[in-house]
Coordinates of C-alpha atoms in Angstrom, one line a residue:
M1 CA 93.4 83.2 106.5
F2 CA 94.8 84.3 103.1
L3 CA 92.9 86.9 101.1
P4 CA 91.2 85.2 98.2
M5 CA 92.9 85.2 94.8
S6 CA 90.2 83.3 92.9
L7 CA 86.4 83.0 92.6
K8 CA 86.6 79.6 94.1
E9 CA 88.2 81.0 97.3
M10 CA 85.6 83.8 97.4
R11 CA 82.8 81.2 97.2
T12 CA 84.4 79.2 100.0
L13 CA 84.2 82.4 102.2
G14 CA 80.6 82.9 101.1
W15 CA 81.4 86.1 99.1
E16 CA 79.6 86.8 95.9
E17 CA 81.5 90.0 95.2
L18 CA 84.4 92.0 96.7
D19 CA 84.4 95.5 98.1
V20 CA 88.1 96.0 97.3
I21 CA 90.5 94.4 94.9
L22 CA 94.2 95.0 95.5
V23 CA 96.5 94.6 92.4
T24 CA 100.3 94.2 93.1
G25 CA 103.5 93.6 91.3
D26 CA 104.7 91.2 94.0
A27 CA 103.6 87.6 94.5
Y28 CA 101.0 87.6 97.3
I29 CA 102.9 87.1 100.6
D30 CA 100.7 87.3 103.7
A31 CA 103.1 89.0 106.1
P32 CA 103.2 92.4 107.9
H33 CA 106.2 93.6 105.9
I34 CA 104.2 93.4 102.7
G35 CA 102.0 96.5 102.0
T36 CA 99.3 94.6 100.1
A37 CA 98.8 92.1 103.0
L38 CA 98.9 94.9 105.6
I39 CA 96.3 97.0 103.8
G40 CA 94.2 94.0 102.9
K41 CA 94.1 92.6 106.4
S42 CA 93.4 96.1 107.9
L43 CA 90.4 96.4 105.5
L44 CA 89.3 92.8 106.3
V45 CA 89.2 93.4 110.0
A46 CA 87.2 96.6 109.4
G47 CA 84.5 94.5 107.7
F48 CA 85.4 94.9 104.0
R49 CA 85.7 91.9 101.6
V50 CA 89.1 92.1 100.0
G51 CA 90.7 90.1 97.2
V52 CA 94.2 90.1 95.6
I53 CA 95.3 90.0 92.0
A54 CA 99.1 89.4 92.1
Q55 CA 101.4 90.0 89.1
P56 CA 98.6 89.9 86.5
N57 CA 99.5 89.1 82.9
M58 CA 99.8 92.4 81.1
H59 CA 99.2 90.9 77.7
D60 CA 95.6 89.9 78.1
L61 CA 92.6 90.7 80.4
A62 CA 92.1 87.3 81.9
D63 CA 94.0 87.8 85.2
I64 CA 92.8 91.4 85.8
S65 CA 89.2 90.2 85.3
A66 CA 89.5 87.1 87.4
L67 CA 87.7 88.4 90.5
G68 CA 85.2 90.6 88.7
E69 CA 84.7 94.2 89.5
P70 CA 85.0 95.6 93.1
R71 CA 82.0 97.3 94.7
L72 CA 84.1 100.2 96.2
F73 CA 87.6 100.6 94.6
W74 CA 90.7 99.1 93.1
G75 CA 93.9 99.5 95.0
V76 CA 97.0 99.4 92.7
T77 CA 100.7 99.1 93.8
G78 CA 103.9 98.2 92.0
G79 CA 104.9 96.1 95.0
S80 CA 107.5 96.3 97.7
V81 CA 110.1 97.9 95.3
D82 CA 109.8 100.5 92.6
S83 CA 109.3 98.4 89.4
M84 CA 112.1 100.1 87.6
V85 CA 114.5 99.5 90.4
A86 CA 113.3 95.9 90.6
N87 CA 113.8 95.4 86.9
Y88 CA 117.0 97.2 86.1
T89 CA 120.5 97.6 87.6
A90 CA 122.2 101.0 88.0
L91 CA 123.9 100.3 84.7
K92 CA 120.4 99.9 83.1
K93 CA 120.8 96.1 82.6
K94 CA 117.7 94.0 83.0
R95 CA 117.8 92.1 86.2
R96 CA 117.5 88.3 85.9
S97 CA 116.0 87.7 89.3
D98 CA 113.2 89.1 91.4
D99 CA 113.1 88.2 95.1
Y100 CA 109.3 88.8 95.2
T101 CA 108.5 86.3 92.4
P102 CA 108.1 82.5 92.7
G103 CA 111.2 80.9 91.3
A104 CA 112.9 84.3 91.4
E105 CA 112.8 84.6 87.6
N106 CA 112.2 88.2 86.7
T107 CA 109.4 87.8 84.1
R108 CA 106.2 88.8 85.9
R109 CA 106.7 92.4 87.0
P110 CA 106.2 95.0 84.1
D111 CA 108.2 98.2 83.8
R112 CA 106.2 101.1 85.4
A113 CA 103.9 98.5 87.0
V114 CA 101.5 101.0 88.5
I115 CA 100.8 102.6 85.2
V116 CA 100.5 99.3 83.4
Y117 CA 98.1 97.8 86.0
A118 CA 95.9 100.9 86.2
N119 CA 95.6 101.0 82.4
L120 CA 94.9 97.3 82.3
I121 CA 92.0 97.8 84.6
R122 CA 90.6 100.6 82.4
R123 CA 90.8 98.2 79.4
A124 CA 88.9 95.5 81.2
F125 CA 86.3 97.7 83.0
R126 CA 86.0 101.0 81.2
A127 CA 83.7 103.0 83.5
T128 CA 84.9 101.2 86.6
R129 CA 85.1 102.0 90.3
P130 CA 87.8 104.4 91.5
I131 CA 91.4 103.3 90.9
I132 CA 93.5 104.3 93.9
L133 CA 97.3 104.1 93.7
G134 CA 99.6 103.4 96.6
G135 CA 102.9 101.8 97.7
I136 CA 106.4 103.0 97.2
E137 CA 106.3 103.5 93.4
A138 CA 103.3 105.7 93.5
S139 CA 104.2 107.5 96.7
L140 CA 107.6 108.7 95.5
R141 CA 106.3 109.6 92.0
R142 CA 103.4 111.6 93.2
V143 CA 104.7 115.0 92.0
A144 CA 106.8 115.8 88.9
H145 CA 110.0 113.8 89.3
Y146 CA 113.3 112.9 87.7
D147 CA 113.2 109.4 86.1
Y148 CA 116.7 107.8 85.6
W149 CA 115.5 105.3 83.1
D150 CA 114.1 108.0 80.8
D151 CA 116.8 110.5 81.8
A152 CA 114.0 113.1 81.9
L153 CA 111.4 114.6 84.2
R154 CA 108.1 112.9 84.2
R155 CA 104.8 114.2 85.4
S156 CA 103.0 112.9 88.4
I157 CA 102.2 109.2 88.1
L158 CA 98.5 110.0 88.6
F159 CA 98.3 111.5 85.1
D160 CA 100.1 108.6 83.3
A161 CA 98.1 106.0 85.2
K162 CA 94.8 107.7 84.6
A163 CA 93.9 106.9 88.1
D164 CA 91.4 108.7 90.4
L165 CA 93.4 109.0 93.6
L166 CA 96.9 108.4 95.1
V167 CA 97.6 107.4 98.7
Y168 CA 101.1 108.4 99.8
G169 CA 103.2 107.3 102.7
M170 CA 102.3 104.5 105.1
G171 CA 98.7 104.5 104.2
E172 CA 96.6 101.9 106.0
R173 CA 94.6 104.5 108.0
T174 CA 94.1 106.6 104.9
V175 CA 92.8 103.6 102.9
L176 CA 90.4 102.7 105.7
H177 CA 89.1 106.3 105.7
L178 CA 88.6 106.2 101.9
A179 CA 86.9 102.8 102.1
E180 CA 84.4 104.2 104.7
L181 CA 83.7 107.3 102.7
L182 CA 83.1 105.3 99.5
R183 CA 80.9 102.8 101.4
H184 CA 78.6 105.7 102.4
G185 CA 78.7 107.4 99.0
E186 CA 80.7 110.4 100.3
A187 CA 83.2 112.5 98.4
V188 CA 86.9 111.5 98.6
D189 CA 88.6 114.5 96.9
A190 CA 89.8 116.1 100.1
V191 CA 91.2 113.3 102.2
P192 CA 94.5 113.9 104.1
G193 CA 97.4 111.8 102.8
T194 CA 96.0 111.6 99.2
C195 CA 96.6 113.3 95.8
C196 CA 94.0 113.9 93.1
I197 CA 93.7 115.7 89.8
A198 CA 91.4 118.8 89.5
R199 CA 90.5 121.3 86.8
D200 CA 90.9 124.2 89.2
A201 CA 93.5 125.2 91.8
R202 CA 92.7 125.7 95.5
A203 CA 93.1 129.2 96.9
E204 CA 94.5 128.0 100.2
Y205 CA 97.2 125.6 98.8
L206 CA 100.8 126.4 98.0
D207 CA 101.6 126.5 94.3
L208 CA 104.6 124.4 93.2
P209 CA 106.4 125.4 90.0
S210 CA 104.5 123.8 87.2
F211 CA 105.5 120.6 85.4
E212 CA 106.3 122.7 82.3
E213 CA 108.5 125.0 84.4
V214 CA 110.5 122.3 86.1
K215 CA 111.0 120.4 82.9
S216 CA 112.7 123.4 81.3
D217 CA 114.4 125.0 84.2
P218 CA 116.7 123.1 86.7
Q219 CA 116.4 125.9 89.2
A220 CA 112.6 125.6 89.2
F221 CA 113.0 121.8 89.8
I222 CA 115.1 122.5 92.8
R223 CA 112.6 125.1 94.2
M224 CA 109.8 122.6 93.6
F225 CA 111.5 119.7 95.4
D226 CA 112.5 122.0 98.3
A227 CA 108.9 123.2 98.8
F228 CA 107.6 119.6 98.5
Y229 CA 110.2 118.3 101.0
R230 CA 109.4 121.1 103.5
N231 CA 105.7 120.2 103.5
L232 CA 105.8 116.5 104.6
D233 CA 105.3 116.9 108.4
P234 CA 101.7 116.6 109.6
H235 CA 102.3 119.5 112.2
T236 CA 103.4 122.1 109.6
A237 CA 102.6 120.9 106.1
Q238 CA 100.5 123.0 103.7
G239 CA 98.4 121.6 100.9
L240 CA 100.4 121.7 97.7
Q241 CA 99.3 121.9 94.0
Q242 CA 101.2 121.7 90.8
R243 CA 99.9 122.6 87.3
H244 CA 100.3 120.0 84.6
G245 CA 99.0 121.5 81.4
D246 CA 95.4 122.6 81.9
R247 CA 94.9 120.5 85.0
W248 CA 96.2 120.6 88.6
L249 CA 97.8 117.9 90.8
I250 CA 96.2 118.5 94.2
H251 CA 98.5 117.2 97.1
H252 CA 96.6 117.2 100.3
P253 CA 98.5 117.5 103.6
P254 CA 99.5 114.3 105.4
P255 CA 97.3 113.0 108.2
P256 CA 98.6 113.0 111.8
W257 CA 101.3 110.4 112.6
E258 CA 100.1 107.0 113.7
T259 CA 99.8 106.6 117.5
Q260 CA 101.4 103.7 119.3
E261 CA 98.0 102.2 119.6
D262 CA 97.5 102.4 115.9
L263 CA 100.8 100.7 115.2
D264 CA 100.2 98.0 117.8
G265 CA 96.8 97.3 116.2
V266 CA 98.3 96.8 112.8
Y267 CA 100.7 94.2 114.0
T268 CA 98.2 92.2 115.9
L269 CA 96.4 91.3 112.6
D270 CA 96.4 87.7 111.7
F271 CA 99.1 87.0 109.1
E272 CA 99.9 83.6 107.7
R273 CA 103.6 84.6 107.2
D274 CA 103.8 82.6 104.0
A275 CA 103.1 82.8 100.3
H276 CA 99.6 82.1 99.0
P277 CA 99.1 78.3 98.4
S278 CA 98.6 78.9 94.7
Y279 CA 102.3 79.3 94.4
N280 CA 103.1 75.7 95.6
G281 CA 105.4 74.0 93.1
Q282 CA 106.4 77.3 91.4
G283 CA 109.7 77.7 93.2
V284 CA 111.0 79.6 96.2
I285 CA 110.1 83.3 96.9
R286 CA 113.4 84.5 98.2
A287 CA 112.0 87.5 100.1
L288 CA 110.3 85.1 102.5
D289 CA 113.7 84.1 103.9
T290 CA 114.2 87.6 105.4
I291 CA 110.7 88.9 106.1
R292 CA 108.8 85.8 107.3
F293 CA 110.0 86.1 110.9
S294 CA 111.5 89.6 111.0
V295 CA 109.9 92.1 113.4
Q296 CA 109.4 95.8 112.6
T297 CA 109.7 97.8 115.7
H298 CA 109.2 101.3 114.4
R299 CA 108.6 103.5 111.3
G300 CA 110.4 106.6 110.1
C301 CA 114.0 107.8 110.1
Y302 CA 115.5 111.1 111.1
G303 CA 118.8 110.3 109.4
E304 CA 117.7 112.0 106.2
C305 CA 120.5 110.7 104.0
N306 CA 120.1 112.6 100.7
F307 CA 120.1 109.4 98.6
C308 CA 117.3 107.8 100.7
A309 CA 113.6 108.2 100.2
I310 CA 112.5 107.0 103.6
A311 CA 112.0 110.5 104.8
V312 CA 109.6 111.2 102.0
H313 CA 107.7 107.9 102.3
E314 CA 107.7 107.0 106.0
G315 CA 108.6 110.4 107.5
R316 CA 111.3 112.0 109.6
T317 CA 109.6 111.3 112.9
I318 CA 110.0 107.9 114.7
R319 CA 106.8 106.2 115.7
W320 CA 107.5 103.0 117.7
R321 CA 105.4 100.0 118.8
S322 CA 105.0 99.1 122.5
E323 CA 107.2 96.5 124.0
Q324 CA 104.2 94.3 124.7
S325 CA 103.1 94.4 121.1
V326 CA 106.5 93.2 119.8
L327 CA 106.7 90.5 122.4
D328 CA 103.2 89.3 121.6
E329 CA 104.1 89.1 117.9
A330 CA 107.2 87.0 118.8
R331 CA 105.1 84.7 120.8
R332 CA 102.7 84.2 117.9
M333 CA 105.6 83.6 115.5
S334 CA 107.1 80.9 117.9
T335 CA 104.1 78.7 117.3
H336 CA 104.3 78.9 113.5
R337 CA 104.9 75.6 111.8
K338 CA 108.0 76.9 110.0
F339 CA 109.6 78.8 112.8
T340 CA 113.0 77.5 113.8
G341 CA 113.6 79.6 116.8
V342 CA 115.5 82.4 115.0
I343 CA 114.3 86.0 114.6
P344 CA 116.5 87.3 111.8
D345 CA 115.9 91.0 112.4
V346 CA 114.3 93.3 115.0
G347 CA 114.4 96.8 113.9
G348 CA 113.3 99.4 111.3
P349 CA 114.8 101.7 108.7
T350 CA 117.6 102.3 111.4
A351 CA 117.5 99.7 114.1
N352 CA 118.8 101.8 117.0
M353 CA 116.3 104.6 116.6
Y354 CA 113.7 102.6 118.5
G355 CA 112.1 104.1 121.6
Y356 CA 113.1 107.8 121.6
E357 CA 112.4 111.0 119.7
C358 CA 112.8 114.8 120.1
A359 CA 110.0 116.2 122.3
K360 CA 109.9 119.4 120.3
K361 CA 109.5 117.5 117.0
L362 CA 106.7 115.4 118.4
A363 CA 104.9 118.4 119.6
K364 CA 105.6 120.9 116.8
G365 CA 107.1 119.0 113.8
V366 CA 110.5 118.9 112.3
C367 CA 112.8 122.0 112.4
D368 CA 112.7 124.0 109.2
D369 CA 116.3 125.2 109.5
K370 CA 118.3 122.1 110.6
R371 CA 118.4 118.3 110.5
C372 CA 118.4 116.0 113.5
A373 CA 121.6 114.1 112.7
F374 CA 123.5 116.1 110.2
P375 CA 126.1 117.6 110.1
D376 CA 126.1 116.7 113.8
L377 CA 123.6 115.0 116.0
C378 CA 121.3 117.6 117.5
R379 CA 121.7 118.1 121.2
S380 CA 117.9 118.0 121.6
M381 CA 117.7 114.4 120.4
P382 CA 117.5 112.3 123.6
V383 CA 119.4 109.3 122.3
N384 CA 118.7 106.4 124.7
H385 CA 119.1 102.7 123.8
S386 CA 117.6 101.4 127.1
R387 CA 114.2 100.6 125.6
Y388 CA 115.7 98.8 122.6
E389 CA 118.1 96.9 124.9
R390 CA 115.4 95.8 127.2
L391 CA 113.2 94.7 124.3
L392 CA 116.0 92.6 122.8
R393 CA 116.7 91.0 126.2
K394 CA 113.1 90.1 126.8
L395 CA 112.7 88.7 123.2
R396 CA 115.6 86.3 123.6
A397 CA 114.2 85.1 127.0
L398 CA 110.9 84.0 125.4
P399 CA 110.3 80.2 125.2
G400 CA 111.0 78.8 121.8
I401 CA 113.4 81.7 120.8
R402 CA 117.0 80.6 120.3
H403 CA 118.4 83.7 118.6
V404 CA 117.4 87.3 118.1
F405 CA 119.5 89.2 115.5
V406 CA 119.7 92.8 114.5
A407 CA 120.2 93.0 110.7
S408 CA 118.5 96.3 109.7
G409 CA 121.4 98.7 110.3
I410 CA 123.0 100.4 113.3
R411 CA 124.1 104.0 113.3
P412 CA 127.4 104.2 115.2
D413 CA 127.0 108.0 115.9
L414 CA 123.8 107.3 117.8
L415 CA 125.4 104.6 119.9
L416 CA 128.5 106.7 120.7
A417 CA 126.3 109.6 121.6
D418 CA 124.5 107.6 124.2
E419 CA 126.7 108.1 127.3
K420 CA 124.3 106.5 129.7
C421 CA 123.8 103.0 128.1
G422 CA 125.4 103.0 124.7
M423 CA 128.3 100.8 125.7
R424 CA 126.1 98.5 127.7
F425 CA 123.9 98.1 124.6
L426 CA 127.0 97.4 122.5
D427 CA 128.1 94.7 124.9
E428 CA 124.7 93.0 124.5
L429 CA 124.7 93.5 120.7
A430 CA 128.1 91.9 120.4
A431 CA 127.3 89.0 122.8
Y432 CA 123.8 88.1 121.5
H433 CA 122.5 89.9 118.5
V434 CA 125.0 89.6 115.6
S435 CA 124.8 86.7 113.2
G436 CA 128.5 86.6 112.5
Q437 CA 128.5 89.8 110.6
L438 CA 127.2 93.3 111.4
R439 CA 126.4 95.6 108.5
L440 CA 127.3 99.3 108.5
A441 CA 126.8 101.9 105.9
P442 CA 129.5 104.6 105.9
E443 CA 128.9 105.0 102.1
H444 CA 132.1 107.0 101.4
S445 CA 135.2 108.4 102.9
D446 CA 135.6 111.7 101.2
P447 CA 134.3 114.6 103.5
G448 CA 132.9 116.5 100.5
I449 CA 131.0 113.5 99.1
L450 CA 129.7 112.6 102.5
H451 CA 128.5 116.2 102.9
L452 CA 126.6 115.9 99.6
M453 CA 125.1 112.6 100.9
G454 CA 124.0 114.2 104.2
K455 CA 126.2 111.9 106.2
G456 CA 128.9 112.5 108.9
G457 CA 132.5 111.5 108.6
L458 CA 134.2 108.2 109.1
E459 CA 135.5 109.0 112.6
D460 CA 132.5 107.4 114.3
Y461 CA 132.9 104.2 112.2
L462 CA 136.5 103.9 113.1
D463 CA 135.8 104.4 116.8
F464 CA 132.9 101.9 116.6
R465 CA 135.1 99.3 114.9
K466 CA 137.6 99.3 117.7
L467 CA 134.9 99.0 120.3
F468 CA 133.0 96.3 118.4
V469 CA 136.2 94.2 118.0
E470 CA 136.9 94.5 121.7
R471 CA 133.4 93.7 122.8
S472 CA 133.2 90.7 120.5
R473 CA 136.5 89.4 121.8
V474 CA 135.3 89.7 125.4
A475 CA 132.1 87.9 124.4
G476 CA 134.2 85.1 122.9
K477 CA 132.7 85.7 119.5
K478 CA 134.5 85.8 116.1
Q479 CA 132.5 88.4 114.4
Y480 CA 133.0 90.8 111.5
L481 CA 131.9 94.2 110.3
S482 CA 130.9 94.6 106.7
Y483 CA 130.6 98.1 105.0
Y484 CA 128.4 99.4 102.3
F485 CA 129.7 102.0 99.9
I486 CA 128.3 104.0 96.9
A487 CA 130.1 104.7 93.7
A488 CA 129.3 107.4 91.1
Y489 CA 127.3 109.6 93.5
P490 CA 126.9 113.2 92.4
G491 CA 130.1 115.0 93.0
C492 CA 132.1 111.8 93.1
E493 CA 135.0 111.3 90.6
E494 CA 137.2 108.2 90.0
Q495 CA 140.0 109.6 92.1
H496 CA 137.6 109.7 95.1
M497 CA 137.0 105.9 94.7
H498 CA 140.7 105.1 94.6
A499 CA 141.1 107.1 97.8
L500 CA 138.1 105.2 99.3
R501 CA 139.8 101.9 98.5
R502 CA 142.9 103.0 100.5
V503 CA 140.8 104.3 103.4
A504 CA 138.8 101.0 103.6
A505 CA 142.0 99.0 103.7
E506 CA 144.0 101.1 106.1
G507 CA 141.3 102.6 108.3
L508 CA 138.5 100.0 108.4
G509 CA 140.8 97.0 107.8
V510 CA 138.7 95.6 105.0
S511 CA 138.6 95.4 101.3
A512 CA 135.5 97.2 100.0
E513 CA 133.3 94.3 98.8
H514 CA 129.8 95.8 99.1
V515 CA 129.9 98.6 96.5
Q516 CA 126.8 99.7 94.7
I517 CA 126.6 102.2 91.9
F518 CA 124.3 105.1 92.8
T519 CA 120.8 104.9 91.3
P520 CA 118.9 108.2 91.2
T521 CA 115.4 107.3 92.5
P522 CA 112.4 109.7 92.8
G523 CA 111.8 111.4 96.1
T524 CA 115.5 112.1 97.0
W525 CA 117.7 115.2 97.0
A526 CA 120.4 113.1 95.4
S527 CA 118.2 112.6 92.3
V528 CA 117.8 116.4 92.2
M529 CA 121.6 116.7 92.2
Y530 CA 122.0 114.1 89.5
H531 CA 119.5 115.7 87.2
T532 CA 120.5 119.4 87.6
E533 CA 124.2 118.8 88.2
L534 CA 123.9 121.5 90.9
H535 CA 124.3 121.5 94.6
P536 CA 120.7 122.3 95.6
F537 CA 121.6 124.2 98.8
T538 CA 124.5 126.3 97.4
G539 CA 124.0 126.5 93.7
E540 CA 127.5 125.2 93.1
A541 CA 128.1 123.1 89.9
L542 CA 128.6 119.4 90.5
F543 CA 130.4 116.8 88.5
V544 CA 128.0 114.0 87.7
E545 CA 129.2 110.8 86.1
R546 CA 126.6 110.1 83.5
T547 CA 128.3 107.5 81.3
L548 CA 127.8 103.8 82.1
A549 CA 131.5 103.1 81.4
G550 CA 132.4 105.9 83.9
K551 CA 130.1 104.5 86.6
R552 CA 131.6 101.0 86.1
R553 CA 135.1 102.4 86.4
Q554 CA 134.3 104.1 89.7
K555 CA 133.0 100.8 91.1
E556 CA 136.0 98.9 89.8
A557 CA 138.4 101.5 91.3
V558 CA 137.3 100.7 94.8
L559 CA 137.1 97.0 94.2
G560 CA 140.7 97.1 93.0
G561 CA 140.1 96.5 89.2
G562 CA 139.9 100.2 88.1
A563 CA 142.1 101.8 85.6
A564 CA 144.4 104.6 86.7
H565 CA 142.6 107.9 87.1
R566 CA 142.6 110.0 83.9
P567 CA 142.4 113.7 84.5
D568 CA 140.7 114.4 81.1
N569 CA 137.7 112.4 82.4
A570 CA 137.3 114.5 85.5
R571 CA 135.1 117.3 84.4
R572 CA 132.4 116.2 82.0
R573 CA 129.2 118.3 82.4
R574 CA 126.0 118.8 80.6
H575 CA 125.5 122.5 81.5

């Protein structure tokens, strides 16, 4: 069933009121890749009556009032993408399309959607039930953060949204816990995995530099983010607190990681894998093309690229579903009226991290003095593709399944490090699981820029390319590799992008077509670098391209349309 979006649907279910109303910046798609659906169905199975208000009109109170007032709480999310990223390009131009909106026209998601929706609720219901923020936009803006669109530091989103609580990370268990406490009239100001605002600090919590300090001192901002980043693992995290004026942001430690039983339970929920019927006739929702029949096998990523927020939102520890859970989901999908026999993706943030993890990390948490995959892969990481290989083989053998593809990204260094079954996995990948083109993300070619990104060199990509071409030929397949690159990253100058163009052509045998301009997003070390123009680990000054024209030239340089490098442009700095 779909969660109700109208009073009529509530009446059909025999509901006079709702326990929880979820407000989202996306259209309501009932699929396990959509946080609103996943949270909503988890609450529903636990016995709570849940409704959805999707993309409410921000100019009046009719939409936000349509389902009345919930008995327990409002859940507010900007949607599957940070609303500022969804609405603007890296050059700060308004995007015309939105893949999570019917008809794809970008007219329904407001800027800073979480703040807008929370304040909309306050206008319609002044002394209302608790407003709880969640999703990627709230999660990554939970402490003081750099905002690219303001080009300034902003305080925790809790203060601007005037909300009561914030749930960070993958929060379905936290939300269920909150719902149970609220149902029984118990306090919710000390729940793991949440943030709240308080008048007084907590003696046992670690003080972060205050908002006022980080706003005026780049070094304080670096210290703040470092302490924040080091306290994200459930095994070792302290509670955190940050003064904002005369109040405190209280950041409770995260809850324990989900067990495999927890994850399997989430993905057995009954999802329609479709958009709500109220959108019929309003146009295609493009996101459905990729998420409707894709399968998420695991959560988390230990790659820790400095420009990526997955480590902050999902964690640096891999938690994977059981083989049986994934196979059962595929069987259910195969009976869906719109299923054509093709599973477009089986994976996670990095597809070939499924099924293995460092035993020390699982028992004691992440290492404080080193990373799992940078600058080199840690010898303690037991890279083994056998579980993933077996899972893919069983999936493609299921009745009604014609093709099973891997589209969510492969890390060549992991495959090459797997001496036992890496090449066997590559044989199967090339023969069965590539839909004509396999996407890789080397991001750059310059060793210095790659170091700033937290990524290894190009050598593994070059070795992987040779092997992939050979394996594809043996399989009788004409297949290609496509590469993603980043322009205007902190430390990157125009000359680096001209060099990248040559390396792509000569080393990888391609013209660099997939080039995106770096966007500083909250929750990443790269945004810290961009704001401070400092290397956060060495204190070294960094060149940062801040002009839109300069960013554009860097992208054009690697695409082949850039002007010659001009030395006088090389060293613009703010500090």
